[in-house]
N, CA, C and O atoms as a DFTB+ gen file, in Angstrom:
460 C
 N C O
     1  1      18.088       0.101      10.342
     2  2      16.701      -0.334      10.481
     3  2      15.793       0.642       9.754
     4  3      16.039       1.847       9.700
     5  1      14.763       0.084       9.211
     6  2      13.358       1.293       8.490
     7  2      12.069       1.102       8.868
     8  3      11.576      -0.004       9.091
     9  1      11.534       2.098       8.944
    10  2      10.446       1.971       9.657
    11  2       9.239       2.767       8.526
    12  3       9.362       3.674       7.703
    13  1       8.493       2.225       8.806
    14  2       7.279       2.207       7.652
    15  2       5.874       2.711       8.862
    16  3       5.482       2.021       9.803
    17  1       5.261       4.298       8.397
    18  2       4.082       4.622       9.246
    19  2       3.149       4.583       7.796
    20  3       3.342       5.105       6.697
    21  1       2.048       3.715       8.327
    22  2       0.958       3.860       7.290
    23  2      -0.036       5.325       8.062
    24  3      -0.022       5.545       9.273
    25  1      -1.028       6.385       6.794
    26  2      -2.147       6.840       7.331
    27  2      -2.756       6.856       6.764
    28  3      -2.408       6.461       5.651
    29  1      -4.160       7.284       6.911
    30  2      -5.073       7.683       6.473
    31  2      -6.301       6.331       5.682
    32  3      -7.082       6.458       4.738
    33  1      -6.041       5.287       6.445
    34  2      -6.857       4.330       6.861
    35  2      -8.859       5.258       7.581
    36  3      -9.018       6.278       8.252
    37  1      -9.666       4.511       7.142
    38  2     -10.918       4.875       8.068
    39  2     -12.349       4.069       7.980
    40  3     -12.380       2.843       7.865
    41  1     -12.966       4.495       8.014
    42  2     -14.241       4.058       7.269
    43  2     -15.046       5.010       6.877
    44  3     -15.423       6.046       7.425
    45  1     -15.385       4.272       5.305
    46  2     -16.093       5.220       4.566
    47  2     -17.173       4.721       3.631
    48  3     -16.928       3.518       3.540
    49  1     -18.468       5.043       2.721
    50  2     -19.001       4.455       2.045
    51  2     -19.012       4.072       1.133
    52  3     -18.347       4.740       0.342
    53  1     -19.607       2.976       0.609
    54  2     -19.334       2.238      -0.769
    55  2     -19.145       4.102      -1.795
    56  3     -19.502       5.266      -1.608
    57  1     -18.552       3.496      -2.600
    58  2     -18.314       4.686      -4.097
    59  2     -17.697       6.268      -3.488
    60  3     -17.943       7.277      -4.150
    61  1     -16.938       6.360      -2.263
    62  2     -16.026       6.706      -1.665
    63  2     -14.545       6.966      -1.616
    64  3     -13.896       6.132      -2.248
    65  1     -14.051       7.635      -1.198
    66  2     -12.547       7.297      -2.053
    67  2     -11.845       7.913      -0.632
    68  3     -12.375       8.905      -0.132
    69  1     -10.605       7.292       0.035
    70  2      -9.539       7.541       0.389
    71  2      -8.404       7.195      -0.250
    72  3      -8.374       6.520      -1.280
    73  1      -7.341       7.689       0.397
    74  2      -6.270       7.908       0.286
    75  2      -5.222       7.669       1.493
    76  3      -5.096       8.348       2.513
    77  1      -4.642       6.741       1.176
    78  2      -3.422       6.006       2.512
    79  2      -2.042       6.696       1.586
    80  3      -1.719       7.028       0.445
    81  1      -1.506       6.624       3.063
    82  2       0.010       7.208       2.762
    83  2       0.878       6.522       3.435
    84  3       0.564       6.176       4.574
    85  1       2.334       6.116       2.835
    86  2       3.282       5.401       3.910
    87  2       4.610       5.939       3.890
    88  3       5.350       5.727       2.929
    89  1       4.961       6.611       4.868
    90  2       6.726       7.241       4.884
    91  2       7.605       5.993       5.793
    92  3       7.396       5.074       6.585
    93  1       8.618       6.621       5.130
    94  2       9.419       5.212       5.354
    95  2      10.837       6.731       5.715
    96  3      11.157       7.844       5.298
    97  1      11.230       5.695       6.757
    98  2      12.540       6.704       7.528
    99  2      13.742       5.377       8.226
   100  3      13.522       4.185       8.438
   101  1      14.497       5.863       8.352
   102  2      15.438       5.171       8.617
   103  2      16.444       4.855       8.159
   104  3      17.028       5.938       8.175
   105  1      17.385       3.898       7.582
   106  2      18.907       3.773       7.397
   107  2      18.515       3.464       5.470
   108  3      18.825       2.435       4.871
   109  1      17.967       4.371       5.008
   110  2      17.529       4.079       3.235
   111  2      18.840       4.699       2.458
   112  3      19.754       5.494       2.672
   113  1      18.437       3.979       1.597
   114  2      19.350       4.855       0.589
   115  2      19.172       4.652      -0.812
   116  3      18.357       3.764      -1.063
   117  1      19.790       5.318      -1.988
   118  2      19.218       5.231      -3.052
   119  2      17.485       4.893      -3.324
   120  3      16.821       5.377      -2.408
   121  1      16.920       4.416      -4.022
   122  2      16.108       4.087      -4.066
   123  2      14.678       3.127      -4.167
   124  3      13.903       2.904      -5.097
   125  1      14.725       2.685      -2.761
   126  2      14.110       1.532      -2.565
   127  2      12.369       1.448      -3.381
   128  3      11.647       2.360      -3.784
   129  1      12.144      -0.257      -3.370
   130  2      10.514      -0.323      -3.983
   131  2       9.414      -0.549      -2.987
   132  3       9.210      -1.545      -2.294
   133  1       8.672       0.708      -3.065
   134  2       7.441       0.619      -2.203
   135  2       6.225       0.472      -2.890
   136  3       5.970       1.058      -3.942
   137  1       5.316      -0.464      -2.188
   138  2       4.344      -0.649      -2.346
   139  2       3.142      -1.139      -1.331
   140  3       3.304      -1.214      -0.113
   141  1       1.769      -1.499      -2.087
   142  2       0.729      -2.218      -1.105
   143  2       0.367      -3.403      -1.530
   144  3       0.308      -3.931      -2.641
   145  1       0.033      -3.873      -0.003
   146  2      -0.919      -5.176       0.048
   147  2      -1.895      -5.028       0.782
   148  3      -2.104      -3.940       1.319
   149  1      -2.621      -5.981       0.945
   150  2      -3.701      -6.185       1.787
   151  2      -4.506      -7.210       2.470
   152  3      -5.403      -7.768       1.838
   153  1      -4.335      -7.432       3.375
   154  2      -5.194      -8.690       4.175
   155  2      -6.538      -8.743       4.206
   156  3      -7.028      -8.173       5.181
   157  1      -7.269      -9.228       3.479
   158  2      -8.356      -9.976       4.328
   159  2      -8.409     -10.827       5.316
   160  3      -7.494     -11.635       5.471
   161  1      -9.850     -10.778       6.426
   162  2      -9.693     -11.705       7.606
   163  2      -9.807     -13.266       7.187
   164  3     -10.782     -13.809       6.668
   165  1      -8.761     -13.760       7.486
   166  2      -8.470     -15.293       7.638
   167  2      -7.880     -15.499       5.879
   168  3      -8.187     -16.474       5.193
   169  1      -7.153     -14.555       5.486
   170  2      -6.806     -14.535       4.397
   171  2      -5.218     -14.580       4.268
   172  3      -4.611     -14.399       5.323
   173  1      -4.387     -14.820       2.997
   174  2      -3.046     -14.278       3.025
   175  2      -3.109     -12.813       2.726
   176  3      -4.166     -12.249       2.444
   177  1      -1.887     -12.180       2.799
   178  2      -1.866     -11.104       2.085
   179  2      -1.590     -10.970       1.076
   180  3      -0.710     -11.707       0.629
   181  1      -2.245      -9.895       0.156
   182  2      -2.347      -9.734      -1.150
   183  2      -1.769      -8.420      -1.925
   184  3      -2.077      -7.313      -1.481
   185  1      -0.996      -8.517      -2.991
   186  2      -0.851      -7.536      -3.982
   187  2      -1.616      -6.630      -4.017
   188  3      -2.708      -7.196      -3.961
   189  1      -1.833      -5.336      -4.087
   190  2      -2.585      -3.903      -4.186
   191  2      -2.188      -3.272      -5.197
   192  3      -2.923      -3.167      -6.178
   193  1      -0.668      -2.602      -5.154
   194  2      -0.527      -2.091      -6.109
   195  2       1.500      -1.979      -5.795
   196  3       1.948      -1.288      -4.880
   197  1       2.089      -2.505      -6.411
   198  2       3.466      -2.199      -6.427
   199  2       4.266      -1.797      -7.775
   200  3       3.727      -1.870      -8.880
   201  1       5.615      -1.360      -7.586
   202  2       6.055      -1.934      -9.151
   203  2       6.987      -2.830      -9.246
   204  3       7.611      -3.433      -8.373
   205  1       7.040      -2.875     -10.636
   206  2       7.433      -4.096     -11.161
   207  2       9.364      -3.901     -11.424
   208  3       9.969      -2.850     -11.212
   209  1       9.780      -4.752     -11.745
   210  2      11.595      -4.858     -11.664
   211  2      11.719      -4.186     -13.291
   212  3      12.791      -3.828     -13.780
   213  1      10.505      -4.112     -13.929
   214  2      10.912      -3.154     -15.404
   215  2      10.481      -1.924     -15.460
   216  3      10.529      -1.195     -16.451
   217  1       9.989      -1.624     -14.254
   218  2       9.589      -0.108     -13.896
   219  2       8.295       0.292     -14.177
   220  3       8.073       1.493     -14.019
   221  1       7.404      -0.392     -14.543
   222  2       6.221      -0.474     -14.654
   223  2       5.382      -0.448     -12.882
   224  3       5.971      -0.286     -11.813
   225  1       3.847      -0.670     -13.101
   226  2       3.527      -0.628     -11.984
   227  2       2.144      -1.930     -12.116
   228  3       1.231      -1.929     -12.941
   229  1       2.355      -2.761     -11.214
   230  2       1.578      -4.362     -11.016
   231  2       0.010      -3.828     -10.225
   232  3      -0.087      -2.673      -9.810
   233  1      -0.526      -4.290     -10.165
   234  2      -2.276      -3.880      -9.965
   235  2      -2.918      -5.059      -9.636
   236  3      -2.816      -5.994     -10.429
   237  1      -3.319      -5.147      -9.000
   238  2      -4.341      -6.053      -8.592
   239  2      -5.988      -6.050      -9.451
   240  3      -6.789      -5.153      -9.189
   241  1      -6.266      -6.944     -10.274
   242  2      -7.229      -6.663     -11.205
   243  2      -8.245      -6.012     -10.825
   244  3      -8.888      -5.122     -11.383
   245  1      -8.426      -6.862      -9.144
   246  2      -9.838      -6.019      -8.590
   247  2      -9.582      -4.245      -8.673
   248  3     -10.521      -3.453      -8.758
   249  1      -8.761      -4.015      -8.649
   250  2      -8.857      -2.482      -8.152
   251  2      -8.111      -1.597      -9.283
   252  3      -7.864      -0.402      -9.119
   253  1      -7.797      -2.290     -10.391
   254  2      -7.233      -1.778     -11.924
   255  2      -8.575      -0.163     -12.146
   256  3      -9.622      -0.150     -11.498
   257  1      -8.349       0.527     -12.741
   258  2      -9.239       1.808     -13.012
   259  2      -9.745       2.085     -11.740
   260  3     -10.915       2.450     -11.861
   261  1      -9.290       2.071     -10.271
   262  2     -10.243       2.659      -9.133
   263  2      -8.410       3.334      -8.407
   264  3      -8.020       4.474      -8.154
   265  1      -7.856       2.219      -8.319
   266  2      -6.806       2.772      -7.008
   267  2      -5.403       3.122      -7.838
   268  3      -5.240       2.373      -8.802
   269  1      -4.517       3.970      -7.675
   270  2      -3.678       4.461      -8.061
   271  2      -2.426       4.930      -7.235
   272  3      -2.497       5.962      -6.567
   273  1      -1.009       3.997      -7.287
   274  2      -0.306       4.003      -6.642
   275  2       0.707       5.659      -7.154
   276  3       0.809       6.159      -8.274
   277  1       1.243       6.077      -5.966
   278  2       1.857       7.279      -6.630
   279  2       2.899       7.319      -5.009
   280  3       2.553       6.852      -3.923
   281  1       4.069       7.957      -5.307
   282  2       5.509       7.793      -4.819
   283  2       6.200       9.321      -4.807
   284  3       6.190      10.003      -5.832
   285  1       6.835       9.826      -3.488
   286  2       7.316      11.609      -3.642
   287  2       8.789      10.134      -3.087
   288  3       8.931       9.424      -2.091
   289  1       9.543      10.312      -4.352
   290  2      10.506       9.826      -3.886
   291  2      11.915      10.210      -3.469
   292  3      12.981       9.602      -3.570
   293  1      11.562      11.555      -2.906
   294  2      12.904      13.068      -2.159
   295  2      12.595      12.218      -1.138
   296  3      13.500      11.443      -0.829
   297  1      11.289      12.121      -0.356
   298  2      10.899      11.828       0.622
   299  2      10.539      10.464       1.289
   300  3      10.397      10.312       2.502
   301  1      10.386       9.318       0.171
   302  2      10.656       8.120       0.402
   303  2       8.736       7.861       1.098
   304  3       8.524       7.516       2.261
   305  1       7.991       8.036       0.420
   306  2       6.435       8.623       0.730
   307  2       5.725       7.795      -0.433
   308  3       5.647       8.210      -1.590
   309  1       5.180       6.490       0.042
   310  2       4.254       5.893      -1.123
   311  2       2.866       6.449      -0.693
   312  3       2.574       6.555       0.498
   313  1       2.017       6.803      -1.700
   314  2       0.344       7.041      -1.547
   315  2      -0.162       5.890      -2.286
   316  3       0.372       5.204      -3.157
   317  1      -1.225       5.840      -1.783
   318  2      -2.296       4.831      -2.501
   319  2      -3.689       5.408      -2.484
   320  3      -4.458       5.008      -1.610
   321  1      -4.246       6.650      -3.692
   322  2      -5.406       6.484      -3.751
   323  2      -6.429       5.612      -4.067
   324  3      -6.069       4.777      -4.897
   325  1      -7.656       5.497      -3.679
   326  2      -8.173       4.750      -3.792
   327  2     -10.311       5.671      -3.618
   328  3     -11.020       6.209      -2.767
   329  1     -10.362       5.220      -5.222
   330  2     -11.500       5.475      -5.635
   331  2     -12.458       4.638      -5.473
   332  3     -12.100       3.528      -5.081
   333  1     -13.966       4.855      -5.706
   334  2     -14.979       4.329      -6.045
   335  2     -14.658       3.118      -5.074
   336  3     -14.734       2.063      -5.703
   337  1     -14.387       2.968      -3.997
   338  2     -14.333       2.074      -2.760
   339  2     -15.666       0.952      -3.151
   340  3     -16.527       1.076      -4.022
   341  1     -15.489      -0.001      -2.297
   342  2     -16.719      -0.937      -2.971
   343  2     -15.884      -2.142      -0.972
   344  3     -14.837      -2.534      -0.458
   345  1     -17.325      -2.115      -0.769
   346  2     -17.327      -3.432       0.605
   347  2     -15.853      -4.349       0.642
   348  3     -14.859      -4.378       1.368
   349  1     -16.280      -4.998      -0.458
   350  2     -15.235      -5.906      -0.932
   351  2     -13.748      -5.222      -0.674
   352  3     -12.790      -5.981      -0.816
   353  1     -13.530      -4.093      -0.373
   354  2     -12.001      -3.260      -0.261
   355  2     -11.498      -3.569       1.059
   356  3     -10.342      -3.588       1.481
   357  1     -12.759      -3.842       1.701
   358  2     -12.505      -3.754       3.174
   359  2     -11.907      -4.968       4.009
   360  3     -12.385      -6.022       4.431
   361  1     -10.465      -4.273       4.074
   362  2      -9.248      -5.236       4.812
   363  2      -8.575      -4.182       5.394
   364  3      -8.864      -2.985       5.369
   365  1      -7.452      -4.867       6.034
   366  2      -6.165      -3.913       6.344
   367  2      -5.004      -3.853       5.315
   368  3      -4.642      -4.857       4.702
   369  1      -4.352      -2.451       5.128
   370  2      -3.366      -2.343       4.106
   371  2      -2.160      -2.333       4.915
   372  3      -1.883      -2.061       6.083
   373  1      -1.270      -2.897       3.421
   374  2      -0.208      -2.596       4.505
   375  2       0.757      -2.204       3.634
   376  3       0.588      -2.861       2.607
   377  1       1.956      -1.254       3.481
   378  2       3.159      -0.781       3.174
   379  2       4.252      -2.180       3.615
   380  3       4.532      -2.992       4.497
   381  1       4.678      -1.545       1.798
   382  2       5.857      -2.737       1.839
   383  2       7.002      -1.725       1.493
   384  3       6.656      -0.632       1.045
   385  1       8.319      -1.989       1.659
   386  2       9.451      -1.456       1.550
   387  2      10.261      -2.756       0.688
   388  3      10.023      -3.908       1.049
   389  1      11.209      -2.508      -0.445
   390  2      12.578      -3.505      -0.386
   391  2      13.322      -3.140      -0.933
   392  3      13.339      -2.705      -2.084
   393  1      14.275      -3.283      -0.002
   394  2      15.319      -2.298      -0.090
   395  2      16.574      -3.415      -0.480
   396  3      16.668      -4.343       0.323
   397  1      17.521      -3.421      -1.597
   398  2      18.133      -4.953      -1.829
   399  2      17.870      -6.206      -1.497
   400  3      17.278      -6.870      -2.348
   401  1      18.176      -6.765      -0.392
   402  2      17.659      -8.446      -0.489
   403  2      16.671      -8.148       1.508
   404  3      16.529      -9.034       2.351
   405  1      16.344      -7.102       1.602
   406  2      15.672      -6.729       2.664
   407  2      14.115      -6.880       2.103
   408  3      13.894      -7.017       0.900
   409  1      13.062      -6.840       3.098
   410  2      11.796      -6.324       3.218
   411  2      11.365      -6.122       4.362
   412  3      11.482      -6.812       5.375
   413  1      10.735      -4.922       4.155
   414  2      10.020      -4.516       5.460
   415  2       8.714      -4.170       5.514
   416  3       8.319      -3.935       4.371
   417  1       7.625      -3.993       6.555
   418  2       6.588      -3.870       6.371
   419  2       5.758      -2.746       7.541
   420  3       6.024      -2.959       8.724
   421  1       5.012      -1.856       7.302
   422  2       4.195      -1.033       7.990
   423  2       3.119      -2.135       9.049
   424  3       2.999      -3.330       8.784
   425  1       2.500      -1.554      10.093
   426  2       1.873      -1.986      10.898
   427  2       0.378      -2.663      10.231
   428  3      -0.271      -3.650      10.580
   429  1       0.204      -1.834       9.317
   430  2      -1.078      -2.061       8.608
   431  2      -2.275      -0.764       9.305
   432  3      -2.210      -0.019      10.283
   433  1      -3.308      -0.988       8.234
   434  2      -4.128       0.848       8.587
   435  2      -5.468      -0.022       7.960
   436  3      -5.515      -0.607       6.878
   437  1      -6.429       0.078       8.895
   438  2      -7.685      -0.453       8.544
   439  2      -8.448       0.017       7.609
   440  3      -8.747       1.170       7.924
   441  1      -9.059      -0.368       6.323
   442  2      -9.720       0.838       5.616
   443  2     -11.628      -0.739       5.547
   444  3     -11.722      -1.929       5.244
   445  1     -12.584       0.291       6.002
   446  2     -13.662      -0.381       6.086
   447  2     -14.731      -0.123       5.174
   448  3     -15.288       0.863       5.655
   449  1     -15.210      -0.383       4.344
   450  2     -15.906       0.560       3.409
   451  2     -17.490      -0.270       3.525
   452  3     -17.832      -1.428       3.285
   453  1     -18.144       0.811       3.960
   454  2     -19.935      -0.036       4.621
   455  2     -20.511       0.510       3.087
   456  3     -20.052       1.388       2.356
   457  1     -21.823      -0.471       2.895
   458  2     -22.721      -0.383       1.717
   459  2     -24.007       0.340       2.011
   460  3     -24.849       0.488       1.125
């Protein structure tokens, strides 16, 4: 089983910047693909920032030049900074894991960004 803790979720102001983090522990091995999404209310969830099966890294247009996915992969530790925050950011994120024909997912971490 793997378990996915998101942090560093909060609220903060427009043109603001956090930074979420997600460790992933449990029965891993080699090297699984982590990434984010994000819900809006009464929404599906959405692409943030993952990579891609050619090793590249996929972006969500809204947040292309602001948020920046980055990976300590000894430790199995996705970050997601996230710059120049803007209202519109404001959903819950969530950590994805997939690990061969598995996926798993973090609880989700609120990030609120007021104008």
């Amino acid at each position: 089983q793997v378990q996915l803790v998101e942090s560093g979720g909060g609220l903060v102001q427009a043109g603001g910047s956090l930074r979420l983090s997600c460790a992933a522990s449990g029965s891993i091995f080699g090297r699984p693909a982590m990434g984010w999404y994000r819900q809006f209310p009464g929404k599906q969830r959405e692409l943030v920032a993952a990579p891609t099966r050619g090793g590249g890294t996929s972006y969500a247009d809204s947040v292309k030049g602001r948020f920046t996915i980055s990976r300590d992969i000894a430790e199995n530790v996705v970050y997601l900074q996230m710059n120049t925050l803007k209202p519109d950011d404001t959903a819950v994120y969530f950590c994805n894991l997939i690990w061969g024909n598995r996926e798993y997912w973090g609880q989700g971490t609120q990030v609120t960004v007021s104008s």
